[in-house]
């Protein structure tokens, strides 16, 4: 009965439009239950002002989402540096370089190179000082094996095995190392080598 009433209503509407406007035909989509081709339940009648209805994507107002403001990232803590070497260099008879006790480590008063027993990180940057200034040095690991010197001009019978030559990085002044003269002998006291710059 309901189907028949809807069909008659549809025919009446079409007939009205056809009579009033002969040049135009108004066609309304119908669901299959009412003799149309659309799937049942596909036509939803929605009140835009209230958002009422049964459709999933209904009209009407919705609450705007509150934007989430990200917190400011915490500043990174300055990396602590480590002291990798500390020593005093003195003059030894017949040597052009200064040495620590036992001629274990060397310092050149002409180039300001520092030679440290053992291996540091190849091509890494280190910071050298014995006053209130610091200079950047680059590391070059070398070896002296079976009398074959591979450590440049630093030739001492005690300079054997693996050593690291630290050389000034770039055209820097030599004010980071103070060479003193005591009784006509050159000395370098309290020379320190760090694996990083002074933390800011």
PDB file of C-alpha atoms in Angstrom:
ATOM      1  CA  UNK A   1       0.000   0.000   0.000  1.00  0.00           C
ATOM      2  CA  UNK A   2       2.795   2.369   0.926  1.00  0.00           C
ATOM      3  CA  UNK A   3       4.539   1.584  -2.342  1.00  0.00           C
ATOM      4  CA  UNK A   4       1.402   2.355  -4.313  1.00  0.00           C
ATOM      5  CA  UNK A   5       0.906   5.699  -2.524  1.00  0.00           C
ATOM      6  CA  UNK A   6       4.510   6.736  -3.204  1.00  0.00           C
ATOM      7  CA  UNK A   7       4.178   5.711  -6.855  1.00  0.00           C
ATOM      8  CA  UNK A   8       0.983   7.728  -7.227  1.00  0.00           C
ATOM      9  CA  UNK A   9       2.633  10.702  -5.505  1.00  0.00           C
ATOM     10  CA  UNK A  10       5.572  10.486  -7.876  1.00  0.00           C
ATOM     11  CA  UNK A  11       3.288  10.333 -10.921  1.00  0.00           C
ATOM     12  CA  UNK A  12       1.315  13.283  -9.614  1.00  0.00           C
ATOM     13  CA  UNK A  13       4.457  15.400  -9.200  1.00  0.00           C
ATOM     14  CA  UNK A  14       5.746  14.467 -12.643  1.00  0.00           C
ATOM     15  CA  UNK A  15       2.341  15.181 -14.114  1.00  0.00           C
ATOM     16  CA  UNK A  16       2.193  18.589 -12.455  1.00  0.00           C
ATOM     17  CA  UNK A  17       5.597  19.623 -13.785  1.00  0.00           C
ATOM     18  CA  UNK A  18       4.795  18.252 -17.213  1.00  0.00           C
ATOM     19  CA  UNK A  19       1.563  20.286 -17.341  1.00  0.00           C
ATOM     20  CA  UNK A  20       2.936  23.546 -15.955  1.00  0.00           C
ATOM     21  CA  UNK A  21       6.166  23.451 -17.897  1.00  0.00           C
ATOM     22  CA  UNK A  22       5.697  21.456 -21.034  1.00  0.00           C
ATOM     23  CA  UNK A  23       9.272  22.003 -22.173  1.00  0.00           C
ATOM     24  CA  UNK A  24      10.794  20.539 -18.969  1.00  0.00           C
ATOM     25  CA  UNK A  25      10.513  17.234 -17.216  1.00  0.00           C
ATOM     26  CA  UNK A  26      11.533  16.874 -13.564  1.00  0.00           C
ATOM     27  CA  UNK A  27      12.813  13.436 -12.626  1.00  0.00           C
ATOM     28  CA  UNK A  28      13.371  12.364  -9.033  1.00  0.00           C
ATOM     29  CA  UNK A  29      15.633   9.441  -8.152  1.00  0.00           C
ATOM     30  CA  UNK A  30      13.972   6.589  -6.287  1.00  0.00           C
ATOM     31  CA  UNK A  31      15.311   3.728  -4.234  1.00  0.00           C
ATOM     32  CA  UNK A  32      14.775   0.146  -5.346  1.00  0.00           C
ATOM     33  CA  UNK A  33      12.051  -0.349  -2.734  1.00  0.00           C
ATOM     34  CA  UNK A  34      10.077   2.408  -4.458  1.00  0.00           C
ATOM     35  CA  UNK A  35      10.686   1.175  -7.977  1.00  0.00           C
ATOM     36  CA  UNK A  36      13.879   3.116  -8.566  1.00  0.00           C
ATOM     37  CA  UNK A  37      17.427   2.085  -9.331  1.00  0.00           C
ATOM     38  CA  UNK A  38      19.198   3.448  -6.230  1.00  0.00           C
ATOM     39  CA  UNK A  39      20.139   1.170  -3.383  1.00  0.00           C
ATOM     40  CA  UNK A  40      17.774   1.177  -0.465  1.00  0.00           C
ATOM     41  CA  UNK A  41      18.873   3.573   2.264  1.00  0.00           C
ATOM     42  CA  UNK A  42      21.055   5.610  -0.082  1.00  0.00           C
ATOM     43  CA  UNK A  43      18.754   8.665  -0.022  1.00  0.00           C
ATOM     44  CA  UNK A  44      19.053  10.590   3.258  1.00  0.00           C
ATOM     45  CA  UNK A  45      16.968  13.628   4.145  1.00  0.00           C
ATOM     46  CA  UNK A  46      19.019  15.949   6.341  1.00  0.00           C
ATOM     47  CA  UNK A  47      18.176  19.206   8.040  1.00  0.00           C
ATOM     48  CA  UNK A  48      21.325  21.352   7.430  1.00  0.00           C
ATOM     49  CA  UNK A  49      20.527  23.669  10.332  1.00  0.00           C
ATOM     50  CA  UNK A  50      20.367  20.965  12.984  1.00  0.00           C
ATOM     51  CA  UNK A  51      22.488  18.239  11.480  1.00  0.00           C
ATOM     52  CA  UNK A  52      19.716  15.691  12.127  1.00  0.00           C
ATOM     53  CA  UNK A  53      19.406  12.663   9.959  1.00  0.00           C
ATOM     54  CA  UNK A  54      20.808   9.187   9.585  1.00  0.00           C
ATOM     55  CA  UNK A  55      23.616   9.765   7.091  1.00  0.00           C
ATOM     56  CA  UNK A  56      27.257   9.241   8.067  1.00  0.00           C
ATOM     57  CA  UNK A  57      28.363  12.552   6.544  1.00  0.00           C
ATOM     58  CA  UNK A  58      25.593  14.782   7.878  1.00  0.00           C
ATOM     59  CA  UNK A  59      25.578  18.543   7.647  1.00  0.00           C
ATOM     60  CA  UNK A  60      25.507  20.886  10.613  1.00  0.00           C
ATOM     61  CA  UNK A  61      28.117  22.482  12.783  1.00  0.00           C
ATOM     62  CA  UNK A  62      31.013  20.557  14.298  1.00  0.00           C
ATOM     63  CA  UNK A  63      33.383  21.506  17.073  1.00  0.00           C
ATOM     64  CA  UNK A  64      36.748  22.710  15.651  1.00  0.00           C
ATOM     65  CA  UNK A  65      39.720  20.709  16.810  1.00  0.00           C
ATOM     66  CA  UNK A  66      42.059  22.482  19.161  1.00  0.00           C
ATOM     67  CA  UNK A  67      45.537  22.610  17.578  1.00  0.00           C
ATOM     68  CA  UNK A  68      48.274  20.890  19.553  1.00  0.00           C
ATOM     69  CA  UNK A  69      51.188  23.233  20.120  1.00  0.00           C
ATOM     70  CA  UNK A  70      54.454  21.259  20.319  1.00  0.00           C
ATOM     71  CA  UNK A  71      56.674  21.948  23.263  1.00  0.00           C
ATOM     72  CA  UNK A  72      59.931  23.729  22.681  1.00  0.00           C
ATOM     73  CA  UNK A  73      62.749  21.187  22.349  1.00  0.00           C
ATOM     74  CA  UNK A  74      65.153  21.132  25.232  1.00  0.00           C
ATOM     75  CA  UNK A  75      68.525  22.617  24.342  1.00  0.00           C
ATOM     76  CA  UNK A  76      71.290  20.085  24.003  1.00  0.00           C
ATOM     77  CA  UNK A  77      73.670  20.005  26.886  1.00  0.00           C
ATOM     78  CA  UNK A  78      77.223  20.928  25.928  1.00  0.00           C
ATOM     79  CA  UNK A  79      79.408  17.917  25.340  1.00  0.00           C
ATOM     80  CA  UNK A  80      82.056  17.468  27.960  1.00  0.00           C
ATOM     81  CA  UNK A  81      85.563  17.127  26.618  1.00  0.00           C
ATOM     82  CA  UNK A  82      88.309  14.837  27.885  1.00  0.00           C
ATOM     83  CA  UNK A  83      91.954  15.468  28.648  1.00  0.00           C
ATOM     84  CA  UNK A  84      93.939  13.003  26.510  1.00  0.00           C
ATOM     85  CA  UNK A  85      97.473  14.155  27.397  1.00  0.00           C
ATOM     86  CA  UNK A  86      99.336  16.320  29.887  1.00  0.00           C
ATOM     87  CA  UNK A  87     103.094  16.678  30.264  1.00  0.00           C
ATOM     88  CA  UNK A  88     106.221  18.804  30.654  1.00  0.00           C
ATOM     89  CA  UNK A  89     108.857  19.003  27.907  1.00  0.00           C
ATOM     90  CA  UNK A  90     112.539  19.686  28.554  1.00  0.00           C
ATOM     91  CA  UNK A  91     115.786  20.084  26.620  1.00  0.00           C
ATOM     92  CA  UNK A  92     118.001  17.036  26.213  1.00  0.00           C
ATOM     93  CA  UNK A  93     121.637  17.258  25.104  1.00  0.00           C
ATOM     94  CA  UNK A  94     122.086  16.603  21.410  1.00  0.00           C
ATOM     95  CA  UNK A  95     118.367  16.842  20.642  1.00  0.00           C
ATOM     96  CA  UNK A  96     116.725  19.589  18.589  1.00  0.00           C
ATOM     97  CA  UNK A  97     113.322  18.752  20.055  1.00  0.00           C
ATOM     98  CA  UNK A  98     112.029  18.935  23.609  1.00  0.00           C
ATOM     99  CA  UNK A  99     111.067  15.733  25.363  1.00  0.00           C
ATOM    100  CA  UNK A 100     109.158  14.487  28.362  1.00  0.00           C
ATOM    101  CA  UNK A 101     111.056  12.449  30.915  1.00  0.00           C
ATOM    102  CA  UNK A 102     112.423   9.278  29.351  1.00  0.00           C
ATOM    103  CA  UNK A 103     112.052  10.808  25.879  1.00  0.00           C
ATOM    104  CA  UNK A 104     108.597   9.331  25.580  1.00  0.00           C
ATOM    105  CA  UNK A 105     106.831  12.318  24.012  1.00  0.00           C
ATOM    106  CA  UNK A 106     108.275  15.142  21.882  1.00  0.00           C
ATOM    107  CA  UNK A 107     107.624  18.816  21.186  1.00  0.00           C
ATOM    108  CA  UNK A 108     109.140  20.778  18.297  1.00  0.00           C
ATOM    109  CA  UNK A 109     110.003  24.402  19.075  1.00  0.00           C
ATOM    110  CA  UNK A 110     110.195  25.169  15.342  1.00  0.00           C
ATOM    111  CA  UNK A 111     106.883  23.743  14.122  1.00  0.00           C
ATOM    112  CA  UNK A 112     105.097  23.446  17.478  1.00  0.00           C
ATOM    113  CA  UNK A 113     104.240  19.852  16.615  1.00  0.00           C
ATOM    114  CA  UNK A 114     103.413  17.570  19.522  1.00  0.00           C
ATOM    115  CA  UNK A 115     104.324  13.875  19.347  1.00  0.00           C
ATOM    116  CA  UNK A 116     102.463  11.644  21.788  1.00  0.00           C
ATOM    117  CA  UNK A 117     103.211   8.006  22.478  1.00  0.00           C
ATOM    118  CA  UNK A 118     100.316   5.830  21.373  1.00  0.00           C
ATOM    119  CA  UNK A 119      97.541   6.232  18.838  1.00  0.00           C
ATOM    120  CA  UNK A 120      94.862   8.901  18.898  1.00  0.00           C
ATOM    121  CA  UNK A 121      92.126   9.092  16.252  1.00  0.00           C
ATOM    122  CA  UNK A 122      93.553   9.587  12.779  1.00  0.00           C
ATOM    123  CA  UNK A 123      92.648  12.960  11.189  1.00  0.00           C
ATOM    124  CA  UNK A 124      90.678  13.996  14.271  1.00  0.00           C
ATOM    125  CA  UNK A 125      90.890  17.516  15.692  1.00  0.00           C
ATOM    126  CA  UNK A 126      92.458  18.072  19.122  1.00  0.00           C
ATOM    127  CA  UNK A 127      93.010  21.230  21.130  1.00  0.00           C
ATOM    128  CA  UNK A 128      96.429  22.075  22.596  1.00  0.00           C
ATOM    129  CA  UNK A 129      97.366  24.665  25.207  1.00  0.00           C
ATOM    130  CA  UNK A 130      99.568  25.477  28.182  1.00  0.00           C
ATOM    131  CA  UNK A 131      98.135  28.974  28.790  1.00  0.00           C
ATOM    132  CA  UNK A 132      94.733  30.663  28.484  1.00  0.00           C
ATOM    133  CA  UNK A 133      94.550  30.156  24.698  1.00  0.00           C
ATOM    134  CA  UNK A 134      93.938  27.045  22.617  1.00  0.00           C
ATOM    135  CA  UNK A 135      94.875  25.980  19.088  1.00  0.00           C
ATOM    136  CA  UNK A 136      93.314  23.299  16.916  1.00  0.00           C
ATOM    137  CA  UNK A 137      95.640  20.460  15.901  1.00  0.00           C
ATOM    138  CA  UNK A 138      95.087  17.560  13.514  1.00  0.00           C
ATOM    139  CA  UNK A 139      96.233  14.040  14.376  1.00  0.00           C
ATOM    140  CA  UNK A 140      98.436  11.825  12.203  1.00  0.00           C
ATOM    141  CA  UNK A 141      99.153   8.332  13.519  1.00  0.00           C
ATOM    142  CA  UNK A 142     102.559   6.907  12.514  1.00  0.00           C
ATOM    143  CA  UNK A 143     104.812   3.995  13.360  1.00  0.00           C
ATOM    144  CA  UNK A 144     108.513   3.320  13.713  1.00  0.00           C
ATOM    145  CA  UNK A 145     109.190  -0.342  13.076  1.00  0.00           C
ATOM    146  CA  UNK A 146     112.577  -2.113  12.962  1.00  0.00           C
ATOM    147  CA  UNK A 147     114.465   1.171  12.784  1.00  0.00           C
ATOM    148  CA  UNK A 148     112.395   2.458   9.851  1.00  0.00           C
ATOM    149  CA  UNK A 149     111.272   5.892  10.949  1.00  0.00           C
ATOM    150  CA  UNK A 150     107.808   6.813   9.702  1.00  0.00           C
ATOM    151  CA  UNK A 151     107.257   9.689  12.096  1.00  0.00           C
ATOM    152  CA  UNK A 152     108.976  12.470  10.197  1.00  0.00           C
ATOM    153  CA  UNK A 153     111.883  14.286  11.847  1.00  0.00           C
ATOM    154  CA  UNK A 154     111.262  12.884  15.314  1.00  0.00           C
ATOM    155  CA  UNK A 155     114.147  10.420  15.534  1.00  0.00           C
ATOM    156  CA  UNK A 156     114.842   9.087  18.984  1.00  0.00           C
ATOM    157  CA  UNK A 157     115.804   5.610  20.022  1.00  0.00           C
ATOM    158  CA  UNK A 158     112.855   5.690  22.400  1.00  0.00           C
ATOM    159  CA  UNK A 159     110.401   6.874  19.740  1.00  0.00           C
ATOM    160  CA  UNK A 160     109.331   3.470  18.512  1.00  0.00           C
ATOM    161  CA  UNK A 161     106.077   1.685  17.911  1.00  0.00           C
ATOM    162  CA  UNK A 162     102.905   3.691  17.389  1.00  0.00           C
ATOM    163  CA  UNK A 163     102.891   7.447  17.919  1.00  0.00           C
ATOM    164  CA  UNK A 164     100.615  10.368  17.059  1.00  0.00           C
ATOM    165  CA  UNK A 165     101.895  13.624  15.562  1.00  0.00           C
ATOM    166  CA  UNK A 166      99.670  16.596  16.313  1.00  0.00           C
ATOM    167  CA  UNK A 167     100.217  19.461  13.872  1.00  0.00           C
ATOM    168  CA  UNK A 168      98.691  22.937  13.841  1.00  0.00           C
ATOM    169  CA  UNK A 169      95.540  23.017  11.756  1.00  0.00           C
ATOM    170  CA  UNK A 170      95.716  25.800   9.194  1.00  0.00           C
ATOM    171  CA  UNK A 171      97.594  29.100   9.381  1.00  0.00           C
ATOM    172  CA  UNK A 172      97.277  29.705  13.104  1.00  0.00           C
ATOM    173  CA  UNK A 173      99.592  31.561  15.422  1.00  0.00           C
ATOM    174  CA  UNK A 174     101.498  29.672  18.083  1.00  0.00           C
ATOM    175  CA  UNK A 175     100.282  31.707  21.037  1.00  0.00           C
ATOM    176  CA  UNK A 176      98.473  28.701  22.510  1.00  0.00           C
ATOM    177  CA  UNK A 177     101.800  27.216  23.656  1.00  0.00           C
ATOM    178  CA  UNK A 178     104.270  29.210  25.745  1.00  0.00           C
ATOM    179  CA  UNK A 179     107.925  28.150  25.474  1.00  0.00           C
ATOM    180  CA  UNK A 180     109.991  29.345  28.425  1.00  0.00           C
ATOM    181  CA  UNK A 181     113.757  29.577  28.779  1.00  0.00           C
ATOM    182  CA  UNK A 182     115.289  28.504  32.100  1.00  0.00           C
ATOM    183  CA  UNK A 183     119.061  28.821  32.464  1.00  0.00           C
ATOM    184  CA  UNK A 184     119.344  28.961  28.720  1.00  0.00           C
ATOM    185  CA  UNK A 185     117.314  25.772  28.278  1.00  0.00           C
ATOM    186  CA  UNK A 186     113.929  25.761  26.542  1.00  0.00           C
ATOM    187  CA  UNK A 187     111.035  24.132  28.364  1.00  0.00           C
ATOM    188  CA  UNK A 188     107.303  23.733  27.838  1.00  0.00           C
ATOM    189  CA  UNK A 189     105.424  23.198  31.078  1.00  0.00           C
ATOM    190  CA  UNK A 190     101.946  21.817  31.683  1.00  0.00           C
ATOM    191  CA  UNK A 191     101.062  21.232  28.036  1.00  0.00           C
ATOM    192  CA  UNK A 192      97.569  19.756  27.712  1.00  0.00           C
ATOM    193  CA  UNK A 193      95.741  18.106  24.828  1.00  0.00           C
ATOM    194  CA  UNK A 194      91.921  17.870  24.779  1.00  0.00           C
ATOM    195  CA  UNK A 195      89.623  15.951  22.439  1.00  0.00           C
ATOM    196  CA  UNK A 196      87.255  18.922  22.011  1.00  0.00           C
ATOM    197  CA  UNK A 197      87.028  22.713  22.280  1.00  0.00           C
ATOM    198  CA  UNK A 198      86.096  24.629  25.390  1.00  0.00           C
ATOM    199  CA  UNK A 199      82.344  24.070  26.006  1.00  0.00           C
ATOM    200  CA  UNK A 200      80.302  27.202  25.376  1.00  0.00           C
TER     201      UNK A 200
END
